[in-house]
Amino acid sequence: MIRLGSGGLERIAAVGAHCDDIAIGAGGTLLAMCRARPGLRVDALVLSGGGSEREQEEQAALAAFCPGADLRLTVHKLPDGRLPAHWEEAKSAVEELRERTDPDLVLAPRTDDAHQDHRGLARLIPTAFRDHLVLGYEIVKWDGDLGRPAAYQPLSPEIAEQKVRLLQEHYPSQRHRPWYDREAFLGLARIRGIECHERYAEAFAVTKLVLDLGD
């Protein structure tokens, strides 16, 4: 259930299957929110990459993407690409996150993401965060699974450029990937901006929405 009203955000949860998922899918939104709300609490959960250089990249990256925030990051060690075979561990990790936070907003993968790890995590989120606003971020990939999003967060040119710069700076382990470049990230942001009459934007899927427009 999602209740959209005029109240402010005080805490959010951001979840990803892999280190860099959160930053790729919602890095601009994090920058915008944290700039506007100093001291915002951000509880971040990543299911894979723990104990490796990827965890170190994620620590530095999310600190940069959440300036001035009360960031609390947990990175687990589930094997990349094997989330369906580790369902119980993934579910426990999500439930542990829920036990320590009651967020105003959850940023998570989309339920129709083609990657099995992203999709599996997305399907776990509603089992733990039942009465929360959940926005499903998108990650461009060779699968061609981008759809028609329902929600948009406009990004200023400054924030869009900063997102791309931070992605290139903080994830050197990913620079060899053919899709991991400025054109891909800024190009998608430009397309989503066109769709909401802005220069740049990040787009999200919304599964359920309850409006609170009478107050």
JSON list of C-alpha atoms in Angstrom, two decimals:
[
{"chain": "A", "resi": 1, "resn": "MET", "atom": "CA", "xyz": [0.00, 0.00, 0.00]},
{"chain": "A", "resi": 2, "resn": "ILE", "atom": "CA", "xyz": [1.26, 3.47, -0.83]},
{"chain": "A", "resi": 3, "resn": "ARG", "atom": "CA", "xyz": [-0.04, 6.64, 0.79]},
{"chain": "A", "resi": 4, "resn": "LEU", "atom": "CA", "xyz": [0.95, 9.80, -1.03]},
{"chain": "A", "resi": 5, "resn": "GLY", "atom": "CA", "xyz": [0.37, 13.01, 0.89]},
{"chain": "A", "resi": 6, "resn": "SER", "atom": "CA", "xyz": [2.10, 16.26, 1.71]},
{"chain": "A", "resi": 7, "resn": "GLY", "atom": "CA", "xyz": [4.22, 15.00, 4.61]},
{"chain": "A", "resi": 8, "resn": "GLY", "atom": "CA", "xyz": [7.99, 15.22, 4.49]},
{"chain": "A", "resi": 9, "resn": "LEU", "atom": "CA", "xyz": [10.48, 12.40, 4.12]},
{"chain": "A", "resi": 10, "resn": "GLU", "atom": "CA", "xyz": [12.53, 11.59, 7.19]},
{"chain": "A", "resi": 11, "resn": "ARG", "atom": "CA", "xyz": [13.88, 8.15, 6.39]},
{"chain": "A", "resi": 12, "resn": "ILE", "atom": "CA", "xyz": [14.17, 5.98, 3.32]},
{"chain": "A", "resi": 13, "resn": "ALA", "atom": "CA", "xyz": [15.29, 2.45, 2.54]},
{"chain": "A", "resi": 14, "resn": "ALA", "atom": "CA", "xyz": [17.26, 1.65, -0.61]},
{"chain": "A", "resi": 15, "resn": "VAL", "atom": "CA", "xyz": [17.85, -1.95, -1.66]},
{"chain": "A", "resi": 16, "resn": "GLY", "atom": "CA", "xyz": [19.87, -3.55, -4.42]},
{"chain": "A", "resi": 17, "resn": "ALA", "atom": "CA", "xyz": [20.83, -7.05, -5.48]},
{"chain": "A", "resi": 18, "resn": "HIS", "atom": "CA", "xyz": [24.34, -5.92, -6.43]},
{"chain": "A", "resi": 19, "resn": "CYS", "atom": "CA", "xyz": [26.70, -3.13, -5.55]},
{"chain": "A", "resi": 20, "resn": "ASP", "atom": "CA", "xyz": [25.97, -0.23, -7.94]},
{"chain": "A", "resi": 21, "resn": "ASP", "atom": "CA", "xyz": [22.28, -1.16, -8.55]},
{"chain": "A", "resi": 22, "resn": "ILE", "atom": "CA", "xyz": [20.99, 1.55, -6.20]},
{"chain": "A", "resi": 23, "resn": "ALA", "atom": "CA", "xyz": [23.29, 4.22, -7.61]},
{"chain": "A", "resi": 24, "resn": "ILE", "atom": "CA", "xyz": [22.48, 3.35, -11.24]},
{"chain": "A", "resi": 25, "resn": "GLY", "atom": "CA", "xyz": [18.74, 3.15, -10.70]},
{"chain": "A", "resi": 26, "resn": "ALA", "atom": "CA", "xyz": [18.17, 5.94, -8.20]},
{"chain": "A", "resi": 27, "resn": "GLY", "atom": "CA", "xyz": [21.44, 7.82, -7.72]},
{"chain": "A", "resi": 28, "resn": "GLY", "atom": "CA", "xyz": [20.03, 11.11, -8.97]},
{"chain": "A", "resi": 29, "resn": "THR", "atom": "CA", "xyz": [16.98, 10.81, -6.75]},
{"chain": "A", "resi": 30, "resn": "LEU", "atom": "CA", "xyz": [19.20, 10.12, -3.74]},
{"chain": "A", "resi": 31, "resn": "LEU", "atom": "CA", "xyz": [21.30, 13.18, -4.52]},
{"chain": "A", "resi": 32, "resn": "ALA", "atom": "CA", "xyz": [18.21, 15.36, -4.85]},
{"chain": "A", "resi": 33, "resn": "MET", "atom": "CA", "xyz": [16.58, 14.09, -1.65]},
{"chain": "A", "resi": 34, "resn": "CYS", "atom": "CA", "xyz": [19.72, 14.27, 0.48]},
{"chain": "A", "resi": 35, "resn": "ARG", "atom": "CA", "xyz": [20.53, 17.77, -0.70]},
{"chain": "A", "resi": 36, "resn": "ALA", "atom": "CA", "xyz": [17.02, 18.93, 0.15]},
{"chain": "A", "resi": 37, "resn": "ARG", "atom": "CA", "xyz": [16.86, 17.16, 3.52]},
{"chain": "A", "resi": 38, "resn": "PRO", "atom": "CA", "xyz": [20.13, 17.27, 5.52]},
{"chain": "A", "resi": 39, "resn": "GLY", "atom": "CA", "xyz": [20.19, 14.48, 8.09]},
{"chain": "A", "resi": 40, "resn": "LEU", "atom": "CA", "xyz": [17.84, 12.23, 6.11]},
{"chain": "A", "resi": 41, "resn": "ARG", "atom": "CA", "xyz": [18.26, 8.66, 7.31]},
{"chain": "A", "resi": 42, "resn": "VAL", "atom": "CA", "xyz": [19.11, 6.22, 4.53]},
{"chain": "A", "resi": 43, "resn": "ASP", "atom": "CA", "xyz": [19.09, 2.50, 5.34]},
{"chain": "A", "resi": 44, "resn": "ALA", "atom": "CA", "xyz": [20.71, 0.70, 2.40]},
{"chain": "A", "resi": 45, "resn": "LEU", "atom": "CA", "xyz": [20.82, -3.05, 1.80]},
{"chain": "A", "resi": 46, "resn": "VAL", "atom": "CA", "xyz": [22.81, -4.85, -0.90]},
{"chain": "A", "resi": 47, "resn": "LEU", "atom": "CA", "xyz": [22.59, -8.62, -1.17]},
{"chain": "A", "resi": 48, "resn": "SER", "atom": "CA", "xyz": [25.90, -9.46, -2.87]},
{"chain": "A", "resi": 49, "resn": "GLY", "atom": "CA", "xyz": [29.48, -8.25, -2.89]},
{"chain": "A", "resi": 50, "resn": "GLY", "atom": "CA", "xyz": [30.16, -8.36, 0.83]},
{"chain": "A", "resi": 51, "resn": "GLY", "atom": "CA", "xyz": [33.82, -8.72, 1.81]},
{"chain": "A", "resi": 52, "resn": "SER", "atom": "CA", "xyz": [35.10, -7.82, -1.67]},
{"chain": "A", "resi": 53, "resn": "GLU", "atom": "CA", "xyz": [36.32, -4.72, -3.47]},
{"chain": "A", "resi": 54, "resn": "ARG", "atom": "CA", "xyz": [32.74, -4.24, -4.57]},
{"chain": "A", "resi": 55, "resn": "GLU", "atom": "CA", "xyz": [31.69, -3.56, -0.98]},
{"chain": "A", "resi": 56, "resn": "GLN", "atom": "CA", "xyz": [34.40, -0.94, -0.65]},
{"chain": "A", "resi": 57, "resn": "GLU", "atom": "CA", "xyz": [33.20, 0.69, -3.87]},
{"chain": "A", "resi": 58, "resn": "GLU", "atom": "CA", "xyz": [29.63, 0.69, -2.58]},
{"chain": "A", "resi": 59, "resn": "GLN", "atom": "CA", "xyz": [30.56, 2.25, 0.76]},
{"chain": "A", "resi": 60, "resn": "ALA", "atom": "CA", "xyz": [32.35, 5.14, -0.93]},
{"chain": "A", "resi": 61, "resn": "ALA", "atom": "CA", "xyz": [29.76, 5.55, -3.67]},
{"chain": "A", "resi": 62, "resn": "LEU", "atom": "CA", "xyz": [26.68, 5.70, -1.46]},
{"chain": "A", "resi": 63, "resn": "ALA", "atom": "CA", "xyz": [28.42, 8.11, 0.89]},
{"chain": "A", "resi": 64, "resn": "ALA", "atom": "CA", "xyz": [28.89, 10.38, -2.13]},
{"chain": "A", "resi": 65, "resn": "PHE", "atom": "CA", "xyz": [25.34, 9.85, -3.41]},
{"chain": "A", "resi": 66, "resn": "CYS", "atom": "CA", "xyz": [23.87, 10.61, 0.05]},
{"chain": "A", "resi": 67, "resn": "PRO", "atom": "CA", "xyz": [25.64, 13.83, 1.12]},
{"chain": "A", "resi": 68, "resn": "GLY", "atom": "CA", "xyz": [24.78, 14.91, 4.65]},
{"chain": "A", "resi": 69, "resn": "ALA", "atom": "CA", "xyz": [22.61, 11.84, 5.25]},
{"chain": "A", "resi": 70, "resn": "ASP", "atom": "CA", "xyz": [22.61, 9.39, 8.14]},
{"chain": "A", "resi": 71, "resn": "LEU", "atom": "CA", "xyz": [23.67, 6.48, 5.92]},
{"chain": "A", "resi": 72, "resn": "ARG", "atom": "CA", "xyz": [23.55, 2.92, 7.26]},
{"chain": "A", "resi": 73, "resn": "LEU", "atom": "CA", "xyz": [24.70, 0.36, 4.71]},
{"chain": "A", "resi": 74, "resn": "THR", "atom": "CA", "xyz": [24.67, -3.44, 4.95]},
{"chain": "A", "resi": 75, "resn": "VAL", "atom": "CA", "xyz": [26.27, -5.57, 2.21]},
{"chain": "A", "resi": 76, "resn": "HIS", "atom": "CA", "xyz": [25.68, -9.32, 2.26]},
{"chain": "A", "resi": 77, "resn": "LYS", "atom": "CA", "xyz": [27.62, -12.09, 0.52]},
{"chain": "A", "resi": 78, "resn": "LEU", "atom": "CA", "xyz": [25.03, -13.88, -1.62]},
{"chain": "A", "resi": 79, "resn": "PRO", "atom": "CA", "xyz": [26.57, -15.11, -4.88]},
{"chain": "A", "resi": 80, "resn": "ASP", "atom": "CA", "xyz": [25.93, -12.91, -7.91]},
{"chain": "A", "resi": 81, "resn": "GLY", "atom": "CA", "xyz": [23.33, -14.37, -10.26]},
{"chain": "A", "resi": 82, "resn": "ARG", "atom": "CA", "xyz": [22.11, -17.00, -7.78]},
{"chain": "A", "resi": 83, "resn": "LEU", "atom": "CA", "xyz": [19.46, -15.25, -5.71]},
{"chain": "A", "resi": 84, "resn": "PRO", "atom": "CA", "xyz": [16.68, -17.76, -6.53]},
{"chain": "A", "resi": 85, "resn": "ALA", "atom": "CA", "xyz": [18.83, -20.53, -5.01]},
{"chain": "A", "resi": 86, "resn": "HIS", "atom": "CA", "xyz": [19.39, -18.42, -1.88]},
{"chain": "A", "resi": 87, "resn": "TRP", "atom": "CA", "xyz": [15.83, -17.29, -1.34]},
{"chain": "A", "resi": 88, "resn": "GLU", "atom": "CA", "xyz": [15.77, -17.83, 2.42]},
{"chain": "A", "resi": 89, "resn": "GLU", "atom": "CA", "xyz": [18.93, -15.78, 3.02]},
{"chain": "A", "resi": 90, "resn": "ALA", "atom": "CA", "xyz": [17.63, -12.99, 0.80]},
{"chain": "A", "resi": 91, "resn": "LYS", "atom": "CA", "xyz": [14.26, -12.97, 2.54]},
{"chain": "A", "resi": 92, "resn": "SER", "atom": "CA", "xyz": [15.92, -12.88, 5.96]},
{"chain": "A", "resi": 93, "resn": "ALA", "atom": "CA", "xyz": [18.08, -9.93, 4.89]},
{"chain": "A", "resi": 94, "resn": "VAL", "atom": "CA", "xyz": [15.02, -7.97, 3.75]},
{"chain": "A", "resi": 95, "resn": "GLU", "atom": "CA", "xyz": [13.14, -8.79, 6.95]},
{"chain": "A", "resi": 96, "resn": "GLU", "atom": "CA", "xyz": [16.11, -7.69, 9.05]},
{"chain": "A", "resi": 97, "resn": "LEU", "atom": "CA", "xyz": [16.12, -4.39, 7.21]},
{"chain": "A", "resi": 98, "resn": "ARG", "atom": "CA", "xyz": [12.43, -3.94, 7.94]},
{"chain": "A", "resi": 99, "resn": "GLU", "atom": "CA", "xyz": [12.98, -4.64, 11.64]},
{"chain": "A", "resi": 100, "resn": "ARG", "atom": "CA", "xyz": [15.40, -1.73, 11.95]},
{"chain": "A", "resi": 101, "resn": "THR", "atom": "CA", "xyz": [13.57, 0.89, 9.92]},
{"chain": "A", "resi": 102, "resn": "ASP", "atom": "CA", "xyz": [10.07, 2.11, 9.11]},
{"chain": "A", "resi": 103, "resn": "PRO", "atom": "CA", "xyz": [10.80, 4.21, 6.02]},
{"chain": "A", "resi": 104, "resn": "ASP", "atom": "CA", "xyz": [8.66, 6.80, 4.31]},
{"chain": "A", "resi": 105, "resn": "LEU", "atom": "CA", "xyz": [9.95, 5.54, 0.97]},
{"chain": "A", "resi": 106, "resn": "VAL", "atom": "CA", "xyz": [11.54, 2.35, -0.37]},
{"chain": "A", "resi": 107, "resn": "LEU", "atom": "CA", "xyz": [13.72, 2.38, -3.49]},
{"chain": "A", "resi": 108, "resn": "ALA", "atom": "CA", "xyz": [13.98, -1.11, -4.97]},
{"chain": "A", "resi": 109, "resn": "PRO", "atom": "CA", "xyz": [14.33, -2.94, -8.29]},
{"chain": "A", "resi": 110, "resn": "ARG", "atom": "CA", "xyz": [11.29, -3.39, -10.56]},
{"chain": "A", "resi": 111, "resn": "THR", "atom": "CA", "xyz": [9.29, -6.62, -10.34]},
{"chain": "A", "resi": 112, "resn": "ASP", "atom": "CA", "xyz": [9.50, -7.00, -14.14]},
{"chain": "A", "resi": 113, "resn": "ASP", "atom": "CA", "xyz": [13.27, -6.56, -14.35]},
{"chain": "A", "resi": 114, "resn": "ALA", "atom": "CA", "xyz": [14.75, -9.25, -16.61]},
{"chain": "A", "resi": 115, "resn": "HIS", "atom": "CA", "xyz": [17.67, -10.02, -14.26]},
{"chain": "A", "resi": 116, "resn": "GLN", "atom": "CA", "xyz": [16.72, -12.84, -11.91]},
{"chain": "A", "resi": 117, "resn": "ASP", "atom": "CA", "xyz": [18.46, -11.25, -8.91]},
{"chain": "A", "resi": 118, "resn": "HIS", "atom": "CA", "xyz": [16.78, -7.87, -9.42]},
{"chain": "A", "resi": 119, "resn": "ARG", "atom": "CA", "xyz": [13.39, -9.47, -10.02]},
{"chain": "A", "resi": 120, "resn": "GLY", "atom": "CA", "xyz": [13.68, -11.78, -7.04]},
{"chain": "A", "resi": 121, "resn": "LEU", "atom": "CA", "xyz": [14.57, -8.97, -4.66]},
{"chain": "A", "resi": 122, "resn": "ALA", "atom": "CA", "xyz": [11.75, -6.82, -6.02]},
{"chain": "A", "resi": 123, "resn": "ARG", "atom": "CA", "xyz": [9.26, -9.59, -5.26]},
{"chain": "A", "resi": 124, "resn": "LEU", "atom": "CA", "xyz": [10.51, -9.87, -1.69]},
{"chain": "A", "resi": 125, "resn": "ILE", "atom": "CA", "xyz": [10.04, -6.20, -0.86]},
{"chain": "A", "resi": 126, "resn": "PRO", "atom": "CA", "xyz": [6.21, -6.21, -0.53]},
{"chain": "A", "resi": 127, "resn": "THR", "atom": "CA", "xyz": [6.38, -9.18, 1.84]},
{"chain": "A", "resi": 128, "resn": "ALA", "atom": "CA", "xyz": [8.25, -7.06, 4.39]},
{"chain": "A", "resi": 129, "resn": "PHE", "atom": "CA", "xyz": [7.25, -3.49, 3.48]},
{"chain": "A", "resi": 130, "resn": "ARG", "atom": "CA", "xyz": [3.49, -3.91, 3.20]},
{"chain": "A", "resi": 131, "resn": "ASP", "atom": "CA", "xyz": [2.30, -0.36, 3.87]},
{"chain": "A", "resi": 132, "resn": "HIS", "atom": "CA", "xyz": [5.08, 1.66, 2.30]},
{"chain": "A", "resi": 133, "resn": "LEU", "atom": "CA", "xyz": [5.64, 3.70, -0.80]},
{"chain": "A", "resi": 134, "resn": "VAL", "atom": "CA", "xyz": [7.83, 1.50, -3.02]},
{"chain": "A", "resi": 135, "resn": "LEU", "atom": "CA", "xyz": [9.37, 2.92, -6.19]},
{"chain": "A", "resi": 136, "resn": "GLY", "atom": "CA", "xyz": [10.90, 0.38, -8.56]},
{"chain": "A", "resi": 137, "resn": "TYR", "atom": "CA", "xyz": [13.98, 1.79, -10.28]},
{"chain": "A", "resi": 138, "resn": "GLU", "atom": "CA", "xyz": [15.22, 0.72, -13.70]},
{"chain": "A", "resi": 139, "resn": "ILE", "atom": "CA", "xyz": [18.65, -0.45, -14.87]},
{"chain": "A", "resi": 140, "resn": "VAL", "atom": "CA", "xyz": [19.53, -0.37, -18.54]},
{"chain": "A", "resi": 141, "resn": "LYS", "atom": "CA", "xyz": [20.92, -3.68, -19.83]},
{"chain": "A", "resi": 142, "resn": "TRP", "atom": "CA", "xyz": [21.24, -5.83, -22.92]},
{"chain": "A", "resi": 143, "resn": "ASP", "atom": "CA", "xyz": [17.98, -7.66, -22.13]},
{"chain": "A", "resi": 144, "resn": "GLY", "atom": "CA", "xyz": [15.98, -4.70, -23.43]},
{"chain": "A", "resi": 145, "resn": "ASP", "atom": "CA", "xyz": [13.53, -4.78, -20.52]},
{"chain": "A", "resi": 146, "resn": "LEU", "atom": "CA", "xyz": [12.81, -1.07, -20.14]},
{"chain": "A", "resi": 147, "resn": "GLY", "atom": "CA", "xyz": [9.08, -0.41, -19.98]},
{"chain": "A", "resi": 148, "resn": "ARG", "atom": "CA", "xyz": [6.61, 2.42, -19.47]},
{"chain": "A", "resi": 149, "resn": "PRO", "atom": "CA", "xyz": [7.22, 3.87, -16.00]},
{"chain": "A", "resi": 150, "resn": "ALA", "atom": "CA", "xyz": [4.50, 5.44, -13.90]},
{"chain": "A", "resi": 151, "resn": "ALA", "atom": "CA", "xyz": [6.50, 7.87, -11.75]},
{"chain": "A", "resi": 152, "resn": "TYR", "atom": "CA", "xyz": [9.26, 10.35, -12.51]},
{"chain": "A", "resi": 153, "resn": "GLN", "atom": "CA", "xyz": [11.78, 12.29, -10.44]},
{"chain": "A", "resi": 154, "resn": "PRO", "atom": "CA", "xyz": [13.07, 15.26, -12.48]},
{"chain": "A", "resi": 155, "resn": "LEU", "atom": "CA", "xyz": [16.81, 15.86, -12.24]},
{"chain": "A", "resi": 156, "resn": "SER", "atom": "CA", "xyz": [18.51, 19.17, -12.77]},
{"chain": "A", "resi": 157, "resn": "PRO", "atom": "CA", "xyz": [21.32, 19.12, -15.35]},
{"chain": "A", "resi": 158, "resn": "GLU", "atom": "CA", "xyz": [23.76, 19.55, -12.47]},
{"chain": "A", "resi": 159, "resn": "ILE", "atom": "CA", "xyz": [22.47, 16.50, -10.60]},
{"chain": "A", "resi": 160, "resn": "ALA", "atom": "CA", "xyz": [22.27, 14.39, -13.77]},
{"chain": "A", "resi": 161, "resn": "GLU", "atom": "CA", "xyz": [25.90, 15.20, -14.57]},
{"chain": "A", "resi": 162, "resn": "GLN", "atom": "CA", "xyz": [26.95, 14.58, -10.98]},
{"chain": "A", "resi": 163, "resn": "LYS", "atom": "CA", "xyz": [25.27, 11.16, -11.01]},
{"chain": "A", "resi": 164, "resn": "VAL", "atom": "CA", "xyz": [27.19, 10.12, -14.12]},
{"chain": "A", "resi": 165, "resn": "ARG", "atom": "CA", "xyz": [30.44, 11.47, -12.71]},
{"chain": "A", "resi": 166, "resn": "LEU", "atom": "CA", "xyz": [30.03, 9.60, -9.42]},
{"chain": "A", "resi": 167, "resn": "LEU", "atom": "CA", "xyz": [29.17, 6.35, -11.20]},
{"chain": "A", "resi": 168, "resn": "GLN", "atom": "CA", "xyz": [32.36, 6.58, -13.23]},
{"chain": "A", "resi": 169, "resn": "GLU", "atom": "CA", "xyz": [34.45, 7.60, -10.24]},
{"chain": "A", "resi": 170, "resn": "HIS", "atom": "CA", "xyz": [33.31, 5.09, -7.64]},
{"chain": "A", "resi": 171, "resn": "TYR", "atom": "CA", "xyz": [32.82, 1.85, -9.58]},
{"chain": "A", "resi": 172, "resn": "PRO", "atom": "CA", "xyz": [36.09, 1.22, -11.44]},
{"chain": "A", "resi": 173, "resn": "SER", "atom": "CA", "xyz": [35.34, -2.53, -11.44]},
{"chain": "A", "resi": 174, "resn": "GLN", "atom": "CA", "xyz": [32.45, -1.90, -13.85]},
{"chain": "A", "resi": 175, "resn": "ARG", "atom": "CA", "xyz": [34.10, 0.39, -16.38]},
{"chain": "A", "resi": 176, "resn": "HIS", "atom": "CA", "xyz": [34.93, -2.49, -18.75]},
{"chain": "A", "resi": 177, "resn": "ARG", "atom": "CA", "xyz": [31.24, -3.24, -19.34]},
{"chain": "A", "resi": 178, "resn": "PRO", "atom": "CA", "xyz": [30.09, -2.04, -22.78]},
{"chain": "A", "resi": 179, "resn": "TRP", "atom": "CA", "xyz": [26.92, -0.44, -21.41]},
{"chain": "A", "resi": 180, "resn": "TYR", "atom": "CA", "xyz": [28.57, 1.28, -18.47]},
{"chain": "A", "resi": 181, "resn": "ASP", "atom": "CA", "xyz": [29.24, 4.72, -19.89]},
{"chain": "A", "resi": 182, "resn": "ARG", "atom": "CA", "xyz": [28.16, 8.33, -19.86]},
{"chain": "A", "resi": 183, "resn": "GLU", "atom": "CA", "xyz": [26.04, 8.05, -23.00]},
{"chain": "A", "resi": 184, "resn": "ALA", "atom": "CA", "xyz": [23.94, 5.21, -21.60]},
{"chain": "A", "resi": 185, "resn": "PHE", "atom": "CA", "xyz": [23.23, 6.84, -18.24]},
{"chain": "A", "resi": 186, "resn": "LEU", "atom": "CA", "xyz": [22.66, 10.36, -19.50]},
{"chain": "A", "resi": 187, "resn": "GLY", "atom": "CA", "xyz": [20.77, 9.15, -22.55]},
{"chain": "A", "resi": 188, "resn": "LEU", "atom": "CA", "xyz": [18.20, 7.25, -20.49]},
{"chain": "A", "resi": 189, "resn": "ALA", "atom": "CA", "xyz": [17.85, 10.23, -18.14]},
{"chain": "A", "resi": 190, "resn": "ARG", "atom": "CA", "xyz": [17.21, 12.47, -21.16]},
{"chain": "A", "resi": 191, "resn": "ILE", "atom": "CA", "xyz": [14.52, 10.14, -22.52]},
{"chain": "A", "resi": 192, "resn": "ARG", "atom": "CA", "xyz": [12.79, 9.98, -19.14]},
{"chain": "A", "resi": 193, "resn": "GLY", "atom": "CA", "xyz": [13.06, 13.75, -18.91]},
{"chain": "A", "resi": 194, "resn": "ILE", "atom": "CA", "xyz": [11.27, 14.13, -22.24]},
{"chain": "A", "resi": 195, "resn": "GLU", "atom": "CA", "xyz": [8.49, 11.90, -20.96]},
{"chain": "A", "resi": 196, "resn": "CYS", "atom": "CA", "xyz": [7.81, 14.20, -17.99]},
{"chain": "A", "resi": 197, "resn": "HIS", "atom": "CA", "xyz": [8.55, 17.56, -19.69]},
{"chain": "A", "resi": 198, "resn": "GLU", "atom": "CA", "xyz": [11.90, 18.02, -17.97]},
{"chain": "A", "resi": 199, "resn": "ARG", "atom": "CA", "xyz": [15.49, 17.99, -19.19]},
{"chain": "A", "resi": 200, "resn": "TYR", "atom": "CA", "xyz": [16.47, 14.87, -17.24]},
{"chain": "A", "resi": 201, "resn": "ALA", "atom": "CA", "xyz": [14.70, 12.46, -14.92]},
{"chain": "A", "resi": 202, "resn": "GLU", "atom": "CA", "xyz": [14.81, 9.06, -13.27]},
{"chain": "A", "resi": 203, "resn": "ALA", "atom": "CA", "xyz": [11.74, 6.88, -13.73]},
{"chain": "A", "resi": 204, "resn": "PHE", "atom": "CA", "xyz": [10.12, 4.32, -11.46]},
{"chain": "A", "resi": 205, "resn": "ALA", "atom": "CA", "xyz": [7.47, 1.63, -11.49]},
{"chain": "A", "resi": 206, "resn": "VAL", "atom": "CA", "xyz": [4.68, 1.87, -8.93]},
{"chain": "A", "resi": 207, "resn": "THR", "atom": "CA", "xyz": [2.67, -1.23, -8.05]},
{"chain": "A", "resi": 208, "resn": "LYS", "atom": "CA", "xyz": [0.00, 0.25, -5.79]},
{"chain": "A", "resi": 209, "resn": "LEU", "atom": "CA", "xyz": [-0.94, 3.81, -4.91]},
{"chain": "A", "resi": 210, "resn": "VAL", "atom": "CA", "xyz": [-3.25, 5.18, -2.21]},
{"chain": "A", "resi": 211, "resn": "LEU", "atom": "CA", "xyz": [-3.89, 8.92, -2.49]},
{"chain": "A", "resi": 212, "resn": "ASP", "atom": "CA", "xyz": [-4.35, 11.25, 0.48]},
{"chain": "A", "resi": 213, "resn": "LEU", "atom": "CA", "xyz": [-5.42, 14.49, -1.19]},
{"chain": "A", "resi": 214, "resn": "GLY", "atom": "CA", "xyz": [-8.15, 15.73, 1.13]},
{"chain": "A", "resi": 215, "resn": "ASP", "atom": "CA", "xyz": [-6.05, 17.32, 3.90]}
]
